[in-house]
Short mmCIF file of C-alpha atoms in Angstrom, two decimals:
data_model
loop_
_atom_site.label_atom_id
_atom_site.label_comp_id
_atom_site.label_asym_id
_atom_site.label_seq_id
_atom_site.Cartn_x
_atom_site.Cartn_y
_atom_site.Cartn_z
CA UNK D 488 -24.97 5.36 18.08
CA UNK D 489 -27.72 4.59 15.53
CA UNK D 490 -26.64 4.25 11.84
CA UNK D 491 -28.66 4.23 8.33
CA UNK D 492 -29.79 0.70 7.07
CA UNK D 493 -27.53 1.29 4.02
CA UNK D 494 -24.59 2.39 5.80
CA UNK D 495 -21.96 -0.93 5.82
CA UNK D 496 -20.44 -1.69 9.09
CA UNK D 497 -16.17 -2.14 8.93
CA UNK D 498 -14.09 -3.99 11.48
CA UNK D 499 -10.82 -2.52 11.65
CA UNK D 500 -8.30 -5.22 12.60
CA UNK D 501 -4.69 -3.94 13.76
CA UNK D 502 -4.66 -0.46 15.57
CA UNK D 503 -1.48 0.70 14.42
CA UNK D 504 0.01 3.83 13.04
CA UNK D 505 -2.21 3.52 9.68
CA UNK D 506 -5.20 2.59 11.15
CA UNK D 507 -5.69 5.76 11.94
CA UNK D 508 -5.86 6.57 8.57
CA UNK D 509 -8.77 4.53 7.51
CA UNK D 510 -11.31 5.18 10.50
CA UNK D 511 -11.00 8.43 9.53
CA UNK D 512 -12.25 7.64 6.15
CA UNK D 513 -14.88 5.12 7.58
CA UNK D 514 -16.12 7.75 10.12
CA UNK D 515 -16.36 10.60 6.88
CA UNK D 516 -18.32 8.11 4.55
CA UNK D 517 -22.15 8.87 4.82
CA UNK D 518 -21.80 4.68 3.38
CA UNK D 519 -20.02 3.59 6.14
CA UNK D 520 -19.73 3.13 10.07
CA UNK D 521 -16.79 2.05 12.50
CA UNK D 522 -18.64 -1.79 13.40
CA UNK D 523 -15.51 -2.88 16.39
CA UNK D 524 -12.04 -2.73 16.26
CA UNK D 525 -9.73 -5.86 16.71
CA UNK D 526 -6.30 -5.88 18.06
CA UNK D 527 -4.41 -8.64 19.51
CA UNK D 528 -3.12 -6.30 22.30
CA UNK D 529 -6.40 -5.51 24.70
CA UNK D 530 -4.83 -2.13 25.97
CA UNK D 531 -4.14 -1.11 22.28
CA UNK D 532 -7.85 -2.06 21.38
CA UNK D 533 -9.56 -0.60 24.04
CA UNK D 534 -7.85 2.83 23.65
CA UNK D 535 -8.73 2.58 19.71
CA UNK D 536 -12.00 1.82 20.88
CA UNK D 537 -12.62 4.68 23.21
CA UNK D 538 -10.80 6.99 20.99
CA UNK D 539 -13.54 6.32 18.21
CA UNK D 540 -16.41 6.98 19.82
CA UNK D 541 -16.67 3.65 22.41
CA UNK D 542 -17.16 1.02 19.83
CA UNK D 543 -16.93 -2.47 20.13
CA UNK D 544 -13.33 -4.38 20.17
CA UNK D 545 -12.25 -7.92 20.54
CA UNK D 546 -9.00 -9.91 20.57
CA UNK D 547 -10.46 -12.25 19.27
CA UNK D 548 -11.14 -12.13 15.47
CA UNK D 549 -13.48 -14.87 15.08
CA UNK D 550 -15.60 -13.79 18.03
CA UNK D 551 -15.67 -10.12 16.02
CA UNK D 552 -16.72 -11.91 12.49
CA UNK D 553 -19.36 -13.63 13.72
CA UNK D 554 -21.24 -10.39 15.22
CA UNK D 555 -24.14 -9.53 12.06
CA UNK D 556 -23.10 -6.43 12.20
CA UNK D 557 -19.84 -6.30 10.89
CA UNK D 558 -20.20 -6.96 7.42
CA UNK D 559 -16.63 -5.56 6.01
CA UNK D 560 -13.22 -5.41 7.06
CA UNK D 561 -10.22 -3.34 7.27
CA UNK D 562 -6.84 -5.07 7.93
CA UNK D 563 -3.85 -3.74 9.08
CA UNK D 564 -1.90 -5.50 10.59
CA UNK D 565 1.84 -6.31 9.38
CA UNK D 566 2.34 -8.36 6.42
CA UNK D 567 3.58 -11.25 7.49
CA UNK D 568 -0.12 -12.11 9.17
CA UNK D 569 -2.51 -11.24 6.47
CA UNK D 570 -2.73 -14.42 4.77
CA UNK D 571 -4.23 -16.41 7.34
CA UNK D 572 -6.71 -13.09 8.60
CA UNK D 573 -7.32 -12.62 4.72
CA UNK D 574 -8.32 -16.28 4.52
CA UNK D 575 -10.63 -16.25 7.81
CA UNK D 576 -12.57 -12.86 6.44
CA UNK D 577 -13.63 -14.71 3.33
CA UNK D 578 -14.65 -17.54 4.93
CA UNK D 579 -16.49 -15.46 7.51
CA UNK D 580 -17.93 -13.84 4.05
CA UNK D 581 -16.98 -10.47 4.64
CA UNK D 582 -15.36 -7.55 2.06
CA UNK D 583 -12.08 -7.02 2.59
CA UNK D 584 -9.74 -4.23 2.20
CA UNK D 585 -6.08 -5.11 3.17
CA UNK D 586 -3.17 -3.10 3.70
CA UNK D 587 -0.44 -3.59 1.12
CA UNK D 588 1.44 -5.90 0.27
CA UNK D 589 -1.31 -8.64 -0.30
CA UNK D 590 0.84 -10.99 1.71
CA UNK D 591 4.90 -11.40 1.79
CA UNK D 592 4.96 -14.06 -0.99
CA UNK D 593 3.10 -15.21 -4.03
CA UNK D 594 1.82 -17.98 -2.54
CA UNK D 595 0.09 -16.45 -0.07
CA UNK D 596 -1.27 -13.74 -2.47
CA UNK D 597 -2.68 -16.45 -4.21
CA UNK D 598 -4.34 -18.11 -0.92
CA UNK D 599 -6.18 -14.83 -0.59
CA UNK D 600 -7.22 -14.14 -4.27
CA UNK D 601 -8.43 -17.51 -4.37
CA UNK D 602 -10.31 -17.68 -1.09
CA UNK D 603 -12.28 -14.84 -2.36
CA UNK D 604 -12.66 -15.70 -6.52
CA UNK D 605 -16.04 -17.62 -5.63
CA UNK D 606 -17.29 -15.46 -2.34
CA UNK D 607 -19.20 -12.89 -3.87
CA UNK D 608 -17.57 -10.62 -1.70
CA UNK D 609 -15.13 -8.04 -2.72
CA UNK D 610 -11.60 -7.88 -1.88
CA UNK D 611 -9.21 -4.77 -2.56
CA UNK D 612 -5.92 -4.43 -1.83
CA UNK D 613 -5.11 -0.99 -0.29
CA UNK D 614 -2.35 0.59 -2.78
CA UNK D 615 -3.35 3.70 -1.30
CA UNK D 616 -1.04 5.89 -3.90
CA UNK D 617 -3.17 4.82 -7.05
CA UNK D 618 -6.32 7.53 -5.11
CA UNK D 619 -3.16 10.20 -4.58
CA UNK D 620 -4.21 13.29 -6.98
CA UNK D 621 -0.52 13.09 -8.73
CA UNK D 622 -1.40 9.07 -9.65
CA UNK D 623 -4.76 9.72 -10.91
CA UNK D 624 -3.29 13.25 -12.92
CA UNK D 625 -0.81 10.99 -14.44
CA UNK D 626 -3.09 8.07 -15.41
CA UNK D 627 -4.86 10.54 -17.65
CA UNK D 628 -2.91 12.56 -18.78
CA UNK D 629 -1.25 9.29 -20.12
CA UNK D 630 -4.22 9.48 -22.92
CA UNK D 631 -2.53 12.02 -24.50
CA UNK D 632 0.88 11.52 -24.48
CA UNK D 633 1.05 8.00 -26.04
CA UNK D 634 2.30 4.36 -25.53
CA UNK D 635 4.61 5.60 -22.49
CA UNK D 636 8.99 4.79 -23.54
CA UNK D 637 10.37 5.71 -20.32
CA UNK D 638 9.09 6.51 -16.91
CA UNK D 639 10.93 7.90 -13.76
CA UNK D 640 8.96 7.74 -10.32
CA UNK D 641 11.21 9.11 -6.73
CA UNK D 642 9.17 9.20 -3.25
CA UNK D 643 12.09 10.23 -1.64
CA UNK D 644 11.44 10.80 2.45
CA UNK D 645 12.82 10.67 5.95
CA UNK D 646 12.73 8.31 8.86
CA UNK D 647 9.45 7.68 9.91
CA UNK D 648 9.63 4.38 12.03
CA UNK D 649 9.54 5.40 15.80
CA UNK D 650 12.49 2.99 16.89
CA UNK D 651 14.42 -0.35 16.13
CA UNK D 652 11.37 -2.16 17.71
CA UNK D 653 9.13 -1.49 14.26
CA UNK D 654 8.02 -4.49 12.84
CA UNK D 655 8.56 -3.04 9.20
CA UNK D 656 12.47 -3.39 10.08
CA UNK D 657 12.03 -7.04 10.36
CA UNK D 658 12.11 -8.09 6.78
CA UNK D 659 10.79 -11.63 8.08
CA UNK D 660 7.51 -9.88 9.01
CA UNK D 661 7.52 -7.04 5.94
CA UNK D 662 8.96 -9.42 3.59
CA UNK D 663 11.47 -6.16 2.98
CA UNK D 664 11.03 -2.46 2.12
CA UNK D 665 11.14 -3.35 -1.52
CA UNK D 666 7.52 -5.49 -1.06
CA UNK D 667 6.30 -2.97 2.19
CA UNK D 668 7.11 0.55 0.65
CA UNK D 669 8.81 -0.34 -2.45
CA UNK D 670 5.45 -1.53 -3.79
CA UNK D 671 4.00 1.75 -4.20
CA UNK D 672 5.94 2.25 -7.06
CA UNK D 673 6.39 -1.24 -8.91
CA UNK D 674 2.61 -0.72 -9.01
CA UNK D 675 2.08 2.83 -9.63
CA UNK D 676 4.27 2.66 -13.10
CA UNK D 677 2.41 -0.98 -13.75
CA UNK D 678 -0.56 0.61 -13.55
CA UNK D 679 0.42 3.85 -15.47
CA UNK D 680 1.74 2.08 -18.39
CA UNK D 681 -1.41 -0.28 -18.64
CA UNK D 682 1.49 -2.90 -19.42
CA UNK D 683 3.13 -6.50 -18.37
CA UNK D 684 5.95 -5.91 -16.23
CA UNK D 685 8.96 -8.72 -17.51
CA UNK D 686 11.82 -8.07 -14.98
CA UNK D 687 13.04 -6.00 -12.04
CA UNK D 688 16.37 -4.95 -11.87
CA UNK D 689 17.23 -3.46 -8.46
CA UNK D 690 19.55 -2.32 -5.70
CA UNK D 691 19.50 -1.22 -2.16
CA UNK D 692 21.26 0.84 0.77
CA UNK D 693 21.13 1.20 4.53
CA UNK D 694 21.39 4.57 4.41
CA UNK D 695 20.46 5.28 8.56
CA UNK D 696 22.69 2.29 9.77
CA UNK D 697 24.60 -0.38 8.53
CA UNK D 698 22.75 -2.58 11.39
CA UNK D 699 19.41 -1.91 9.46
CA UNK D 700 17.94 -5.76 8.40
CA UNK D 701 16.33 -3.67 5.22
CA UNK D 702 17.24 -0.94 3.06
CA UNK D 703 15.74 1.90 3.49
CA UNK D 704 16.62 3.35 0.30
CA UNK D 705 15.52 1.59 -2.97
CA UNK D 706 16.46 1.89 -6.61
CA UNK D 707 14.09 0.08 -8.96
CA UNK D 708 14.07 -0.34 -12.66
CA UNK D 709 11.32 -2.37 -14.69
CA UNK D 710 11.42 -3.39 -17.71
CA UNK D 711 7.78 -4.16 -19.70
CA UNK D 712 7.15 -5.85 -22.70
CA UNK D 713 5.72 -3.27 -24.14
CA UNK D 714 9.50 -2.15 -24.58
CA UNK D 715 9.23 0.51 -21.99
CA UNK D 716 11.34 1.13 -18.86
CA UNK D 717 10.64 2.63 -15.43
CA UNK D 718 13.11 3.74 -13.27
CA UNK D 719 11.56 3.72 -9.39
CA UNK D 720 13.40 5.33 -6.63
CA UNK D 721 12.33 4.86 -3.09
CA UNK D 722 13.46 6.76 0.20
CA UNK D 723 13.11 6.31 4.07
CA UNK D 724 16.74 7.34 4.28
CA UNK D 725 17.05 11.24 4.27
CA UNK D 726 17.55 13.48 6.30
CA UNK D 727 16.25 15.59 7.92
CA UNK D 728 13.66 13.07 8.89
CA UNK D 729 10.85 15.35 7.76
CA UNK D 730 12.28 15.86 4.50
CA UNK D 731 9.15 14.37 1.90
CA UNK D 732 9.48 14.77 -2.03
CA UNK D 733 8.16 13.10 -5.05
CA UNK D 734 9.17 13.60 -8.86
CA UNK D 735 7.59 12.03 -11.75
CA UNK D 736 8.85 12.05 -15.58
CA UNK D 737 6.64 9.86 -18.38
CA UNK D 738 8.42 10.18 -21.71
CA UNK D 739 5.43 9.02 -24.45
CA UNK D 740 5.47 8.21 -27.87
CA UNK D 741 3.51 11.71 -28.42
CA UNK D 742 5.06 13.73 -25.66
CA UNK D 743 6.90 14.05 -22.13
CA UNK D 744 4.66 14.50 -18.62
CA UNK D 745 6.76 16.12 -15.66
CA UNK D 746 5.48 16.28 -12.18
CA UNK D 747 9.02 17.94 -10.74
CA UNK D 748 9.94 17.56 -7.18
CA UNK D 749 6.49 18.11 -5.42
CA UNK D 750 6.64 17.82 -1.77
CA UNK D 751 3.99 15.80 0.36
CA UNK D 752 4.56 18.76 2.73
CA UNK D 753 5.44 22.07 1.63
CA UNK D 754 8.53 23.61 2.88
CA UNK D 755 8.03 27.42 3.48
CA UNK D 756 11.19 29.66 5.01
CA UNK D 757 10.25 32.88 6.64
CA UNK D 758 12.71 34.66 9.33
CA UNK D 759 11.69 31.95 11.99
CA UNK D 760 13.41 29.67 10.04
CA UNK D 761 12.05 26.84 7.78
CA UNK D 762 8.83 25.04 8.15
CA UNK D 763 6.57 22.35 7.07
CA UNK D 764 2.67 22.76 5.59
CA UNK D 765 0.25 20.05 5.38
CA UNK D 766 -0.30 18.29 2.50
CA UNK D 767 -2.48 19.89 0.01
CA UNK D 768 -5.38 17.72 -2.17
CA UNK D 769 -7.75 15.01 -1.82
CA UNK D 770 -7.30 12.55 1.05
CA UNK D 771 -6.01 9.31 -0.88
CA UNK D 772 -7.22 6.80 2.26
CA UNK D 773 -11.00 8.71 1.28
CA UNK D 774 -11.14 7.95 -2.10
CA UNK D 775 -9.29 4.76 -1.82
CA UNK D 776 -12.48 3.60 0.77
CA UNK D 777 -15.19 5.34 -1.65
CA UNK D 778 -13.31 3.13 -4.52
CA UNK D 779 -14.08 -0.10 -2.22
CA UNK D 780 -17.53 0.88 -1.34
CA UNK D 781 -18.33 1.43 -4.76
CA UNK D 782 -17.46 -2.14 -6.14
CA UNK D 783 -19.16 -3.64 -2.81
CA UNK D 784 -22.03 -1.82 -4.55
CA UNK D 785 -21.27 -2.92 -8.24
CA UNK D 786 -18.46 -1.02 -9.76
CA UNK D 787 -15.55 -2.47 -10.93
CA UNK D 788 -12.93 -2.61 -7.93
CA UNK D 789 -9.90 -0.06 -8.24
CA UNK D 790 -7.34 -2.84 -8.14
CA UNK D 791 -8.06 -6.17 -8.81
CA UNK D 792 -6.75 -9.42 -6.68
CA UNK D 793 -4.86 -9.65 -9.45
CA UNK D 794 -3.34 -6.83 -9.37
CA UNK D 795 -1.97 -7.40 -6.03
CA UNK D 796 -0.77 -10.12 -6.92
CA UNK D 797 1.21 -9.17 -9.17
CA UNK D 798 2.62 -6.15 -7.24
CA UNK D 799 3.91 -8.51 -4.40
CA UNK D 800 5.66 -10.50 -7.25
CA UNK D 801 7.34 -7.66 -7.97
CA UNK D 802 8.45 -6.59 -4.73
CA UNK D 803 9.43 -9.75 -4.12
CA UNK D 804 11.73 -9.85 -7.46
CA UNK D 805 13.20 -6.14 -6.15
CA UNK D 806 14.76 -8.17 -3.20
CA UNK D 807 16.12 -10.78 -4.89
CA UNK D 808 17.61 -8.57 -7.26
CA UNK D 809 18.67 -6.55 -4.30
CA UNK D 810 20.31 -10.16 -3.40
CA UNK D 811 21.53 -11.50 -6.29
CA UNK D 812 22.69 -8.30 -7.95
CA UNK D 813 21.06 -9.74 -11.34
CA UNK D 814 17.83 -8.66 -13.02
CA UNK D 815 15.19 -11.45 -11.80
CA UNK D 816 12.03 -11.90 -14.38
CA UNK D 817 8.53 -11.90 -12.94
CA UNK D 818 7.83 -14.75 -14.45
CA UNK D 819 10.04 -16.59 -12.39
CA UNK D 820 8.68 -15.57 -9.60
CA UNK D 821 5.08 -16.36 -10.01
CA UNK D 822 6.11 -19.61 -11.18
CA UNK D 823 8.43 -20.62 -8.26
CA UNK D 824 6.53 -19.06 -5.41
CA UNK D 825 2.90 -19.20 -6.76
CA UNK D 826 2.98 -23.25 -6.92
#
């Protein structure tokens, strides 16, 4: 398979459910080409492999970093291991875009902003809903309206985890559905309000089983020292399990933005019964890979290391609110873990 000279060639590492996502985009970017694909499991890779046109894999990561040709990565793998694979891609001198959260604690956030602040390459962490048409509709419409006062944010959606098996229900290796879903939203209504988020106050519920080791449904609300609040409410737990909505309210100084419930899939009832559509709009994992190839080439990254820092301090502050039952300031957080 030959490729143009200016066309950058990504590793994917982890071949999981949303992997699938991003070699789509990769394969639909004129500026980009699948390079390998690295898995830890040889079956997994080698299927991934074949199913993308024969490509290279490994099992090895360093072996697949040190090939010329791969020259930025893609990581996907669960949270718990992207610190250390976050690390090695910087070192190998590679771009990196990395599934959210950044890592499961500050500290390791940190380790990964840091191993890239003097690289020259470019790292962006994937908070996939900021290239979502609704995000981006908000963000500007947020000219108009004013210094936001109050913002409320639901994704509210069924189960989508195949069985008890899922890593993501292992809050050792997601850090918790606050930090691994959760996120979306701390950092969707940081970035919408262009302000410093001071403290989460938040609770949780098992709403599928009491056995569950997270919660699968999440309410969120952040205060910002701006003086405005954000109420964020997070789903996993409804049924039925297809069930997908999303609702967004910004109350500005100058006026009052609704997005009302908006499904991610439409429901449409004819005699049959009801039904599910696609979703409509741009592909978010698309632009979210156009946004990375565009600060590789110069632009200025659509979140910043910083930002994801930030956003796992956050989720981390949901769960210990979750545990505590008290607000917990960011602050805190950044100070305690980040040292």
């Amino acid at each position: 398979m030959e490729h143009h000279s200016a066309s950058i060639g990504m590793l994917v590492v982890g071949v999981g459910f949303i992997a699938e996502q991003h070699t789509a985009a990769i394969h639909a970017d004129p500026r980009s080409h699948l390079a390998g694909i690295v898995d830890v499991d040889a079956g997994r890779a080698a299927t991934a492999a074949r199913a993308n046109g024969g490509v290279p894999w490994w099992t090895d990561l360093t072996e697949a970093l040190a090939r010329p040709e791969v020259e930025a990565v893609v990581v996907c793998t669960p949270n718990h291991t992207h610190a250390p694979i976050a690390v090695a891609v910087a070192e190998a001198g590679r771009h990196l875009l990395i599934e959210k959260p950044l890592a499961t604690d500050v500290a390791g956030a940190r380790r990964i902003a840091a191993a890239f602040a003097d690289s020259g390459r470019v790292l962006m962490p994937a908070h996939t809903h900021r290239c979502y048409d609704y995000a981006r509709a908000v963000k500007e419409a947020l000219g108009d309206l004013g210094r936001p006062e109050f913002l409320r944010l639901a994704i509210l959606g069924g189960w989508i985890w195949p069985d008890w098996r899922a890593w993501v229900l292992d809050a050792a290796r997601s850090g918790g559905h606050a930090l691994h879903n959760g996120v979306h939203l701390l950092d969707l209504v940081t970035w919408w309000t262009g302000d410093r988020p001071e403290t989460v106050y938040a609770r949780g519920g098992k709403q599928t089983s009491a056995e569950l080791d997270i919660y699968d449904y999440l309410e969120m609300t952040v205060g910002f020292a701006g003086g405005a609040t954000a109420v964020c409410e997070m789903s996993r737990g409804h049924r039925p399990a297809t069930y997908a909505a999303r609702d967004v309210l910004v109350v500005g100084e100058r006026g009052v933005l609704t997005l009302p419930w908006d499904a991610e899939a439409s429901l449409v009832t004819g005699e049959s019964g009801a039904g599910l559509l696609p979703p409509a709009g741009a592909n978010g994992f698309a632009v979210q890979l156009g946004a990375w190839l565009d600060a590789i080439g110069g632009a200025e990254p659509l979140m910043s290391p910083d930002d994801g820092v930030l956003a796992v301090a956050m989720g981390v502050a949901a769960e210990r609110s979750i545990a505590t039952g008290e607000p917990v300031r960011i602050d805190d957080v950044l100070t305690e873990e980040g040292s």
